[in-house]
Coordinates of C-alpha atoms in Angstrom, one line a residue:
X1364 CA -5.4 -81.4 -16.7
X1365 CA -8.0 -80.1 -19.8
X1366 CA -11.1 -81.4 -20.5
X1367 CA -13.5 -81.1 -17.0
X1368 CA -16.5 -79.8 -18.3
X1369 CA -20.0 -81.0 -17.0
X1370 CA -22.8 -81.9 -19.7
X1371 CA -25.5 -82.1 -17.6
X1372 CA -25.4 -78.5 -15.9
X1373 CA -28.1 -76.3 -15.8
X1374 CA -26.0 -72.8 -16.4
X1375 CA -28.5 -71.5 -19.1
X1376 CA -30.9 -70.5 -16.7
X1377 CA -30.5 -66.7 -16.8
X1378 CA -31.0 -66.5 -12.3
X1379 CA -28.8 -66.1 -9.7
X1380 CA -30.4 -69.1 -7.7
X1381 CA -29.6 -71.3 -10.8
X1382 CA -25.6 -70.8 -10.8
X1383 CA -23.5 -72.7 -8.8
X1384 CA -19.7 -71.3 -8.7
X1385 CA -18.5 -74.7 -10.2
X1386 CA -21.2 -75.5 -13.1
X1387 CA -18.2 -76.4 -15.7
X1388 CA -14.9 -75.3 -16.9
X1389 CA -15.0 -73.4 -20.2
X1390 CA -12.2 -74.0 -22.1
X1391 CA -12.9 -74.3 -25.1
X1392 CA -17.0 -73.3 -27.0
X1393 CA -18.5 -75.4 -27.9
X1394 CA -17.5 -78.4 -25.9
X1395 CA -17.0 -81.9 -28.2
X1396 CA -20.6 -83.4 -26.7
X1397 CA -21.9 -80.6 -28.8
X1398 CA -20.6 -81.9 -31.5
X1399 CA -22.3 -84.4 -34.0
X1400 CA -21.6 -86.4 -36.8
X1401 CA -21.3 -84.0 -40.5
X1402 CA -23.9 -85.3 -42.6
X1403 CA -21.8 -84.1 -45.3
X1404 CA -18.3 -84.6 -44.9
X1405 CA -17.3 -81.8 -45.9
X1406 CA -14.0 -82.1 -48.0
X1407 CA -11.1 -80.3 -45.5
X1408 CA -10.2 -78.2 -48.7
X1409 CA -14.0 -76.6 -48.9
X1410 CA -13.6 -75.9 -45.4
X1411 CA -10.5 -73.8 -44.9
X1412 CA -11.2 -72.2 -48.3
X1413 CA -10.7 -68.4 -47.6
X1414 CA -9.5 -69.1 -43.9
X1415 CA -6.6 -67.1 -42.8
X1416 CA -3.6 -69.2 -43.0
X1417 CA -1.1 -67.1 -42.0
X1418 CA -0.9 -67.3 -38.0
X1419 CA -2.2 -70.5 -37.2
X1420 CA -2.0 -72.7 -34.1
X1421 CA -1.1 -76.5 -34.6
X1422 CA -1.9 -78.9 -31.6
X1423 CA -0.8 -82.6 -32.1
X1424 CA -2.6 -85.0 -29.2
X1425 CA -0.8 -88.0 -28.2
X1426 CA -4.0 -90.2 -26.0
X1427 CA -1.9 -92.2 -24.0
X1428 CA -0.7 -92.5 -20.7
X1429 CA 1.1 -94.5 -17.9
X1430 CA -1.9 -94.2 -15.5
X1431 CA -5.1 -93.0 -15.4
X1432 CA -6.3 -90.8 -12.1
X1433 CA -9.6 -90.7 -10.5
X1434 CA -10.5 -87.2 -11.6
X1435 CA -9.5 -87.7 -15.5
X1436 CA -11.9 -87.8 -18.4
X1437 CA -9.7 -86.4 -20.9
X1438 CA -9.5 -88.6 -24.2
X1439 CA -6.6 -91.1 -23.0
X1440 CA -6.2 -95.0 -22.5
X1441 CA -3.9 -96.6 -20.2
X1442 CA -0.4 -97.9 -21.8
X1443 CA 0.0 -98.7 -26.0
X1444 CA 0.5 -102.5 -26.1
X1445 CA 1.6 -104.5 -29.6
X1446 CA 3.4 -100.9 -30.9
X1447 CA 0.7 -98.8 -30.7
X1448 CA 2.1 -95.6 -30.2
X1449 CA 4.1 -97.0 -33.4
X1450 CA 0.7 -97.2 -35.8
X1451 CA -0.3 -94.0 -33.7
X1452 CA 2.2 -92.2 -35.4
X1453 CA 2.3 -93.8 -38.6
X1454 CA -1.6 -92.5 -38.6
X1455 CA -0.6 -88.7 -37.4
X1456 CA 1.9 -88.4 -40.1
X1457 CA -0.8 -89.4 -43.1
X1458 CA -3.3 -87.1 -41.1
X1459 CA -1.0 -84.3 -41.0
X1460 CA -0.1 -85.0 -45.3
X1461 CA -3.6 -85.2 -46.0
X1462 CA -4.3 -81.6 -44.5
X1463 CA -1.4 -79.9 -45.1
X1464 CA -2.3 -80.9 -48.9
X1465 CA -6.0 -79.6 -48.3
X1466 CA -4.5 -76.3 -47.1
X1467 CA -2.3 -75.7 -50.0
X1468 CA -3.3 -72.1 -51.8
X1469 CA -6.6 -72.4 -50.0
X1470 CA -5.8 -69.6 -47.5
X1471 CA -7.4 -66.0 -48.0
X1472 CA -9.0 -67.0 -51.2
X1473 CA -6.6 -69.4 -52.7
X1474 CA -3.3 -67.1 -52.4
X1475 CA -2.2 -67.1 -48.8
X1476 CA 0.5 -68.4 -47.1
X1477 CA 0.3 -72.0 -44.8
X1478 CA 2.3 -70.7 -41.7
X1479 CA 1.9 -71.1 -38.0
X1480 CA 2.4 -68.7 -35.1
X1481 CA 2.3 -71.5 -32.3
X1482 CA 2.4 -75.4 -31.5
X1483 CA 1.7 -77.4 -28.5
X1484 CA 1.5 -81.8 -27.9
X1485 CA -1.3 -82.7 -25.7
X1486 CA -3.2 -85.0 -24.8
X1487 CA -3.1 -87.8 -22.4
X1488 CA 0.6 -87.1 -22.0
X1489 CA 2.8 -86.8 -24.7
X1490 CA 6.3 -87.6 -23.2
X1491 CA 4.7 -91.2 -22.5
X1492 CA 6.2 -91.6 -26.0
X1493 CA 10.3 -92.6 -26.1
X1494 CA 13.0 -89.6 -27.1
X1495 CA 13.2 -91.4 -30.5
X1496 CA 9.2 -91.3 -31.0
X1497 CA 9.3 -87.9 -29.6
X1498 CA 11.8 -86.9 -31.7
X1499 CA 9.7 -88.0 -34.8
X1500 CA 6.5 -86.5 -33.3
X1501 CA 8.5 -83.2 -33.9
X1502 CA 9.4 -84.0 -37.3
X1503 CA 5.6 -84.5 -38.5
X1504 CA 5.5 -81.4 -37.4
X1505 CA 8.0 -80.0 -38.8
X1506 CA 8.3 -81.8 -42.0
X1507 CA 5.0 -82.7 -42.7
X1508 CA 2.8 -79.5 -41.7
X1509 CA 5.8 -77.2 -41.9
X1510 CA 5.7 -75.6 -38.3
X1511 CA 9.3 -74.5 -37.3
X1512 CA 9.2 -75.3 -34.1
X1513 CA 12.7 -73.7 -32.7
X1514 CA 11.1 -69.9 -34.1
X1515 CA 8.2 -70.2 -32.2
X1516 CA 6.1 -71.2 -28.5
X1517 CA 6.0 -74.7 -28.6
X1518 CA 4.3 -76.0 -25.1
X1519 CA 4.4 -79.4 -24.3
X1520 CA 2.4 -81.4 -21.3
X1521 CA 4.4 -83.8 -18.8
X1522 CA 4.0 -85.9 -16.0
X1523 CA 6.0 -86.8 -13.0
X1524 CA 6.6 -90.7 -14.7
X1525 CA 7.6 -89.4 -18.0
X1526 CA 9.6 -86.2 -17.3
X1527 CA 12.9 -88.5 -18.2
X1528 CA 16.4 -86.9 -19.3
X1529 CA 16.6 -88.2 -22.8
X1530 CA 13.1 -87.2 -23.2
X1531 CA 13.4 -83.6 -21.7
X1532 CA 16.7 -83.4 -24.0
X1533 CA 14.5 -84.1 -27.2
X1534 CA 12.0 -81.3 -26.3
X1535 CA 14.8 -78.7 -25.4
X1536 CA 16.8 -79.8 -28.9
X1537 CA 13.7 -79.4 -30.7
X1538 CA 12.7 -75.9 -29.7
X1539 CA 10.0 -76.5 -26.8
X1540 CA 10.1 -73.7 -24.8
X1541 CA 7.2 -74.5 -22.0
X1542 CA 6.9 -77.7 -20.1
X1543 CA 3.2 -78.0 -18.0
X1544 CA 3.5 -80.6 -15.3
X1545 CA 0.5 -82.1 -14.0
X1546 CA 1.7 -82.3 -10.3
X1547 CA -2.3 -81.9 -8.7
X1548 CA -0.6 -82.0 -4.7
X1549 CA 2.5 -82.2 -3.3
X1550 CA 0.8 -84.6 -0.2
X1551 CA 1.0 -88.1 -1.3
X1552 CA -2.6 -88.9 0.9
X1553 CA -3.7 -85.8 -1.1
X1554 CA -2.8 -87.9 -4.5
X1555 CA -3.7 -91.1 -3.2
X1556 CA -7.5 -89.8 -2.3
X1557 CA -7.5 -88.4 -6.0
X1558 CA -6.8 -91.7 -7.1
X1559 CA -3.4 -90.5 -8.2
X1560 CA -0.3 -92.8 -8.0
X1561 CA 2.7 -90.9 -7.0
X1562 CA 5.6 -89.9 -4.0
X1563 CA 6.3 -86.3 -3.6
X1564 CA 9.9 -87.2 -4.2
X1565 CA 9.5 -88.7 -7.6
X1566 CA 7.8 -85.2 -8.4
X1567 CA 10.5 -83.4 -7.0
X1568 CA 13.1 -85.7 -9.2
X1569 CA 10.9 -84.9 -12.3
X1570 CA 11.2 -81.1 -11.7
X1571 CA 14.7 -81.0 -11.0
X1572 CA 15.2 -83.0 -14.6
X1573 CA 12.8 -79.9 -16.2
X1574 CA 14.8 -76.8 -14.6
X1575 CA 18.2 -78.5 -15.3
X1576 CA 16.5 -79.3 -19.4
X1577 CA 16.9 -75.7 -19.1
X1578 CA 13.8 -75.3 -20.9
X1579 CA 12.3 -71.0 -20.5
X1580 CA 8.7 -71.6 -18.9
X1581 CA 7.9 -74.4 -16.0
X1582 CA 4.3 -74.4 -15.5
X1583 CA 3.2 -76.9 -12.4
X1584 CA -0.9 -77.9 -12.4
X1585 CA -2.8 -78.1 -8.9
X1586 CA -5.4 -79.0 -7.8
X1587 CA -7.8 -77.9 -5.2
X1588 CA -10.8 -79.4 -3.3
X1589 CA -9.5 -83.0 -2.7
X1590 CA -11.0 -85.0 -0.6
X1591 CA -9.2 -84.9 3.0
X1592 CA -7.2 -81.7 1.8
X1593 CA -7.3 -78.1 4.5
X1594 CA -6.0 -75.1 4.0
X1595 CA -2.7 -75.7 5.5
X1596 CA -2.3 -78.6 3.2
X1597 CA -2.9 -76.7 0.4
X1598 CA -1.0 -74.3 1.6
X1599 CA 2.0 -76.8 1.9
X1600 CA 1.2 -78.1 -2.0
X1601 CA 1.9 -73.9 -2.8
X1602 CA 4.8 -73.4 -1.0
X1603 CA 6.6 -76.7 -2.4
X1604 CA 5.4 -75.4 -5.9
X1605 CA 6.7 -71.9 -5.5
X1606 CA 10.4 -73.2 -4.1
X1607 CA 10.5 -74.4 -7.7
X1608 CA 9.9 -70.3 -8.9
X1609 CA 7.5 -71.7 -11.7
X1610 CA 6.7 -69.3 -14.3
X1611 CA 2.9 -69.8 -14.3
X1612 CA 0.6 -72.4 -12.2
X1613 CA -2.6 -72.9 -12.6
X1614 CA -5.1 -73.5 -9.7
X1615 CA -7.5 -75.8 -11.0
X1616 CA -10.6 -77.0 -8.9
X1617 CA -11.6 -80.6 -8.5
X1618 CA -14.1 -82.0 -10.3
X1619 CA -15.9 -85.4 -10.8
X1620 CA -17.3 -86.4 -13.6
X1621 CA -18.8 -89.6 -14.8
X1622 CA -17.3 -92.5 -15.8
X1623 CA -14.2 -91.2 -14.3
X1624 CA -12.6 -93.4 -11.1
X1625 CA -14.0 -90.7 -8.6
X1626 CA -17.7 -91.1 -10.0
X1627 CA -17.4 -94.4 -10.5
X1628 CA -16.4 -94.9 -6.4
X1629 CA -19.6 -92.5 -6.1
X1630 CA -18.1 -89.4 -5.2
X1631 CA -19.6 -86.2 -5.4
X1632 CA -20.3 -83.1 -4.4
X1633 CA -22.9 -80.6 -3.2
X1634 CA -22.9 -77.1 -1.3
X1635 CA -20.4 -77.7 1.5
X1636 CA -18.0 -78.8 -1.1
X1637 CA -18.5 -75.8 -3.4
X1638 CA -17.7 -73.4 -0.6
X1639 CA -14.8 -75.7 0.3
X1640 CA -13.5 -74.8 -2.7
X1641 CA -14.1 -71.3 -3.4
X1642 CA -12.3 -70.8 -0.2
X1643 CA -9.8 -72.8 -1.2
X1644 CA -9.0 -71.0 -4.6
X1645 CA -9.1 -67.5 -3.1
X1646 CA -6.4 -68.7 -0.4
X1647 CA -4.2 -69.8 -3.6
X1648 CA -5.7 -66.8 -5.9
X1649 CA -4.0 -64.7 -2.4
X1650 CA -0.8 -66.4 -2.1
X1651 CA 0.2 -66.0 -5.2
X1652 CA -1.1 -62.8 -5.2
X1653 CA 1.2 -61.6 -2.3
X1654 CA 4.1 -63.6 -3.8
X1655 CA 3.8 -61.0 -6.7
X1656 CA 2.3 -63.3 -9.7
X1657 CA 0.0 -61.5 -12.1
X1658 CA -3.3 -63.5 -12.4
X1659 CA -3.8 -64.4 -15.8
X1660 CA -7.6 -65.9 -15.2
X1661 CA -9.2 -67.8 -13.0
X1662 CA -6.7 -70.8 -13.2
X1663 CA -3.5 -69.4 -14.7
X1664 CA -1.0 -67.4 -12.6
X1665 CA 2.4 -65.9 -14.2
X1666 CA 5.6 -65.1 -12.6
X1667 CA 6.0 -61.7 -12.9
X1668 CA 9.1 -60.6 -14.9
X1669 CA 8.6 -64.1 -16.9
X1670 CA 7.9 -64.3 -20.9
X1671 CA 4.9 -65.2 -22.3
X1672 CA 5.7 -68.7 -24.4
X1673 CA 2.5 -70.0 -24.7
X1674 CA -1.0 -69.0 -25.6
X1675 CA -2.5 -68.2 -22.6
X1676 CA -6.4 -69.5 -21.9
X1677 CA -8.7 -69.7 -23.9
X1678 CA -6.3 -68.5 -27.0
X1679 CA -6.4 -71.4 -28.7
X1680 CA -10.3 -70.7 -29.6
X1681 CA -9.2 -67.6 -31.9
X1682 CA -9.8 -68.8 -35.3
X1683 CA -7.8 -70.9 -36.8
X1684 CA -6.1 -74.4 -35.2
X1685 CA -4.8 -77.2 -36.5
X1686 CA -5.4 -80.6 -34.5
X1687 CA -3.5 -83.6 -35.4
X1688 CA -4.7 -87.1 -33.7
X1689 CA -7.9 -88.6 -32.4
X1690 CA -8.7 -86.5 -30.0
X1691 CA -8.0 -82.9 -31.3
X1692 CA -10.0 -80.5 -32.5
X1693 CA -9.8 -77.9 -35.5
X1694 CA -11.0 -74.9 -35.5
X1695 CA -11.9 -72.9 -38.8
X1696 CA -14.2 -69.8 -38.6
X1697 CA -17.3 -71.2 -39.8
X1698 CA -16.8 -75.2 -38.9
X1699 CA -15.0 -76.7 -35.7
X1700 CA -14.4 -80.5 -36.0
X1701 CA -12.6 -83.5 -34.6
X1702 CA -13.0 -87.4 -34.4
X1703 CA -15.8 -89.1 -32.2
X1704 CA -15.6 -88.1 -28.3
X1705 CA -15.5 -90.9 -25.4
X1706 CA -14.7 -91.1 -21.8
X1707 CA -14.9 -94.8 -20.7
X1708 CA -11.9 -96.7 -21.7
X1709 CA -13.4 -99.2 -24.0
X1710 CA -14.9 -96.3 -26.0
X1711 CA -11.6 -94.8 -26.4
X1712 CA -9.9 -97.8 -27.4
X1713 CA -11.8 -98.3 -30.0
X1714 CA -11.4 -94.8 -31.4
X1715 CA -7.8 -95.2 -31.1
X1716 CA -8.1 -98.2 -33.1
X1717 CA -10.3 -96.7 -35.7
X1718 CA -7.9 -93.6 -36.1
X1719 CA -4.7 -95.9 -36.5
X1720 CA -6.5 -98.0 -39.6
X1721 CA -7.8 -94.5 -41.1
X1722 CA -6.0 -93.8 -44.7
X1723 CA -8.2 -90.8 -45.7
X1724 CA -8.2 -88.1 -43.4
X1725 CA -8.8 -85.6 -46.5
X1726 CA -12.5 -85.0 -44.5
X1727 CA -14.3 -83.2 -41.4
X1728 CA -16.0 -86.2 -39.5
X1729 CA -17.5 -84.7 -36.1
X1730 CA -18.0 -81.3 -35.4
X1731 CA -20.1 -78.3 -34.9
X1732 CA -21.2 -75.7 -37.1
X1733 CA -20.2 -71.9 -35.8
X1734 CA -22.9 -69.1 -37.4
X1735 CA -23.0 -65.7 -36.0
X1736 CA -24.2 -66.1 -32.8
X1737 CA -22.2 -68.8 -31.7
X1738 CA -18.9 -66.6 -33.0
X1739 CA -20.5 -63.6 -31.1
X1740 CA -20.8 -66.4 -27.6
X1741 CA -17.2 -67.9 -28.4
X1742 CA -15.5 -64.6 -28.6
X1743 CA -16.9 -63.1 -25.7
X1744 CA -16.2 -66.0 -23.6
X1745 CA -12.7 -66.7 -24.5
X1746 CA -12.2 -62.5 -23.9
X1747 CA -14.1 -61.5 -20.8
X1748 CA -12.8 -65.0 -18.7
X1749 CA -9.8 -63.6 -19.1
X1750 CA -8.8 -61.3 -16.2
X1751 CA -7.6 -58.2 -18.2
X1752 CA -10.5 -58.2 -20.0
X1753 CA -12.5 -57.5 -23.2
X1754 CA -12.1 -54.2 -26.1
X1755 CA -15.8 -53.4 -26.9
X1756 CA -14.2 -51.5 -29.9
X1757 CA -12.5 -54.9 -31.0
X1758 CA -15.4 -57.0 -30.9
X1759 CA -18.0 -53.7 -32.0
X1760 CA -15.7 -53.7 -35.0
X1761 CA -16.0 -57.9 -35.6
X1762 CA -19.4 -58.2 -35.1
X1763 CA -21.2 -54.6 -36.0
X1764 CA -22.7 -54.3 -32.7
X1765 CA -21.3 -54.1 -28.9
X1766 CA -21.8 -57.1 -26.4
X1767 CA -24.5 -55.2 -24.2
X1768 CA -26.7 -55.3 -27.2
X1769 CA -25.9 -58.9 -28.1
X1770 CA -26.5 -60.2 -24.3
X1771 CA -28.3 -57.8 -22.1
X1772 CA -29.6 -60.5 -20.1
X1773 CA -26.7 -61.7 -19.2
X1774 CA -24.3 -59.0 -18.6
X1775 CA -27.3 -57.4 -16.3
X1776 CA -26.7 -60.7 -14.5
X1777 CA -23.4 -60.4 -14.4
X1778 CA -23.2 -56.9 -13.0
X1779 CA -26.3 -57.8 -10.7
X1780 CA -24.1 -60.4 -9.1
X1781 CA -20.8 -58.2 -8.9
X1782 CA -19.1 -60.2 -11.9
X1783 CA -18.1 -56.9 -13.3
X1784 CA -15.7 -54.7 -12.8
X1785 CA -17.8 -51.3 -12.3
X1786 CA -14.2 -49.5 -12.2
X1787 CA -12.7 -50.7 -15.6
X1788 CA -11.8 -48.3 -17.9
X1789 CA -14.5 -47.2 -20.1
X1790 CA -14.7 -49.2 -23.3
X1791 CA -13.7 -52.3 -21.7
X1792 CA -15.7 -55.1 -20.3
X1793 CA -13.5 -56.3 -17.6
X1794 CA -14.3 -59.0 -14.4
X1795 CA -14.5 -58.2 -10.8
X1796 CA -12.6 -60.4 -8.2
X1797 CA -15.1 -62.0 -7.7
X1798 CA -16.4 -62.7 -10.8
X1799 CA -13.3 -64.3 -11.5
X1800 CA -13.7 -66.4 -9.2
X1801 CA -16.5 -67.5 -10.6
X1802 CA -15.6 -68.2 -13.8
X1803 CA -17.0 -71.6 -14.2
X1804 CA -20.4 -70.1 -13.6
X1805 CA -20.3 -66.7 -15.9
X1806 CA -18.9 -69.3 -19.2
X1807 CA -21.7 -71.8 -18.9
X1808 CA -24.3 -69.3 -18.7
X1809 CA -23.1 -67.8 -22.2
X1810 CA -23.7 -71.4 -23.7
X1811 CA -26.5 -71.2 -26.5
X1812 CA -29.6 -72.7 -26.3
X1813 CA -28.7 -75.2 -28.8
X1814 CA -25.5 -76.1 -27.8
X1815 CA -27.0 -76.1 -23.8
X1816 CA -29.4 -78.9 -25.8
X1817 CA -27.0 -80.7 -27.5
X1818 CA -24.9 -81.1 -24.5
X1819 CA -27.8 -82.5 -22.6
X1820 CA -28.4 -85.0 -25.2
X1821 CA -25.5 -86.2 -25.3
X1822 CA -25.2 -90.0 -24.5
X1823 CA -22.3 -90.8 -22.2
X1824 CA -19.8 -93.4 -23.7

């Protein structure tokens, strides 16, 4: 579970009254209905010119899967009819030729080195593919874009349907050394409400399969502030995850968004439900707590003792990513960009089928320009949501200046409200408890005007 954020939220307005605890979930600035269509096309070549090459991340995102649930609007279509995932592929390996030839000697001024520090397949769910497409998934990129997968984090998302043998056998072969299973609950009613097909026992199967793949980090996704679910339910959905000793979890809240099947059945949500789940996520944020797991951020526990084998959140907005397929993103310094953005299934079918018949993928198409006060926003937010917090000194030394000078306004805010951590070392700008918890509050309210107004604009599809 990704992509939740709201484009219709009203986190700009510098007030207390104005912030709800759940406006939208940050992961990634600025969010794709920010972005627009390049005028220019810029030529993928003039953009990473003088772009660190040497450490970057490479994301390949597969948009399919075998069902869709009611709280989903990540970029994904049901099932791949007439060889899809086939053409899907053929597609990602001409995108990844056509960029690894634009990155060739473009790195630190022509003369630096293509190499990357971390992968990860996305999406939808990649092990919808077959071992054999899996297996060739990993050569694209590994022969094509050069990533050597076995010497470094490779994190790969699962779900209870497709965590098979032969395709857990692939991924361990191959070098993948996290699995992240969308589990959500462990109460079928629970999954049923969220519009979620699945027994608890076919999860159970599917995590047995993962701990015997012997693969080093199990990461198990739930979800909190389903309809019908209590504290002792939740509670149950905690205790079933931890008999599995996962490395991390993540706690994520429920939200509905539109034209997923929750909004479309008219669900929604208001105060009552907003309290429902901040108490909610401090009873999980607690139990894990007292179970010894380090919290991470507001969503992402660790086992303590456990290695770090993926990029934890937010990470991936450092500069400097690589997205393969239709619905990734690259990131470059100066220019993020990715393909055209949909939630509604006859949108994203028809994205698909435009990415599968593209031949040149030698140009940026979508995306979002980043100047200096959208790097200044970015790197704050993917810092300070974290829970060990910010170095003034290391962005002071990026940006010339230190973040209360940049955002007074907001920081006050912050610290008005508690956010901040008033007994953080000094030099670092550090959350309180509770302004952890409220995460998806604090990252919306960093959100430019302009990007707060290109969200608004954006037109639903």
């Amino acid at each position: 579970m990704t992509d939740t954020t709201n484009t219709t939220n009203t986190a700009g307005a510098h007030s207390a009254d104005a912030l709800r605890p759940y406006e939208s979930y940050v992961y990634a600035y600025p969010h794709k209905t920010a972005y627009r269509p390049l005028k220019d096309r810029p030529a993928l070549r003039d953009a990473w010119a003088g772009e660190p090459t040497d450490a970057l991340s490479l994301y390949l995102h597969l948009p399919f899967c075998e069902v869709r649930c009611g709280f989903c609007n990540l970029f994904t279509r049901i099932g791949a009819p007439d060889e899809l995932t086939s053409r899907y592929l053929d597609a990602l390996d001409r995108q990844a030729t056509a960029v690894r030839d634009a990155l060739a000697g473009t790195g630190d001024g022509g003369a630096g080195p293509v190499r990357f520090a971390a992968a990860a397949f996305g999406g939808g769910t990649p092990t919808f593919l077959d071992a054999g497409e899996l297996d060739r998934l990993c050569d694209i990129a590994e022969k094509r874009m050069g990533a050597d997968l076995r010497a470094v984090p490779l994190s790969v998302e699962t779900s209870p349907a497709t965590a098979t043998a032969d395709r857990l056998a692939v991924l361990a072969d191959r070098g993948a050394t996290r699995l992240s299973i969308g589990v959500q609950s462990f109460v079928d009613a629970e999954a049923k409400a969220a519009v979620r097909p699945q027994r608890r026992a076919d999860v159970e199967t599917a995590l047995g399969r993962i701990r015997d793949a012997r693969i080093p980090v199990l990461n198990i996704d739930l979800i909190y502030g389903i309809d019908g679910q209590t504290e002792e339910s939740w509670r149950h959905s905690l205790d079933a995850a931890l008999a599995w000793s996962p490395e991390e979890l993540y706690l994520y809240p429920l939200y509905i968004r539109p034209l997923t099947g929750l909004g479309r059945l008219g669900a929604g949500g208001d105060a009552a439900w907003d309290a429902q789940r901040l108490r909610l996520y401090r009873q999980g944020r607690d139990h894990l707590l007292d179970r010894g797991y380090e919290q991470v951020s507001m969503r992402m526990f660790r086992r303590p003792g456990s290695a770090s084998e993926g990029a934890d959140d937010y990470a991936c907005q450092t500069d400097g990513m690589i997205g393969l397929g239709c619905g990734a993103r690259s990131y470059t310094s100066r220019l993020h960009y990715s393909f055209d953005y949909a939630v509604g299934t006859h949108e994203i079918r028809h994205i698909i089928d435009r990415y599968t018949a593209t031949e040149d993928f030698s140009r940026a198409e979508v995306g979002h320009r980043i100047d200096e006060d959208e790097a200044r926003r970015r790197h704050l937010l993917q810092s300070v949501l974290q829970a060990r917090g910010m170095e003034v000194a290391g962005y002071r030394e990026r940006f010339g200046g230190g973040p209360a000078e940049d955002f007074p306004a907001e920081l006050d805010l912050f610290a008005a409200l508690g956010w901040l951590d008033e007994s953080a070392e000094p030099g670092l700008l550090r959350l309180s408890s509770e302004g952890l918890a409220h995460s998806d509050a604090l990252g919306p309210a960093l959100f430019s005007p302009a990007v707060r107004a290109a969200m608004a604009a954006y037109e639903q599809k």
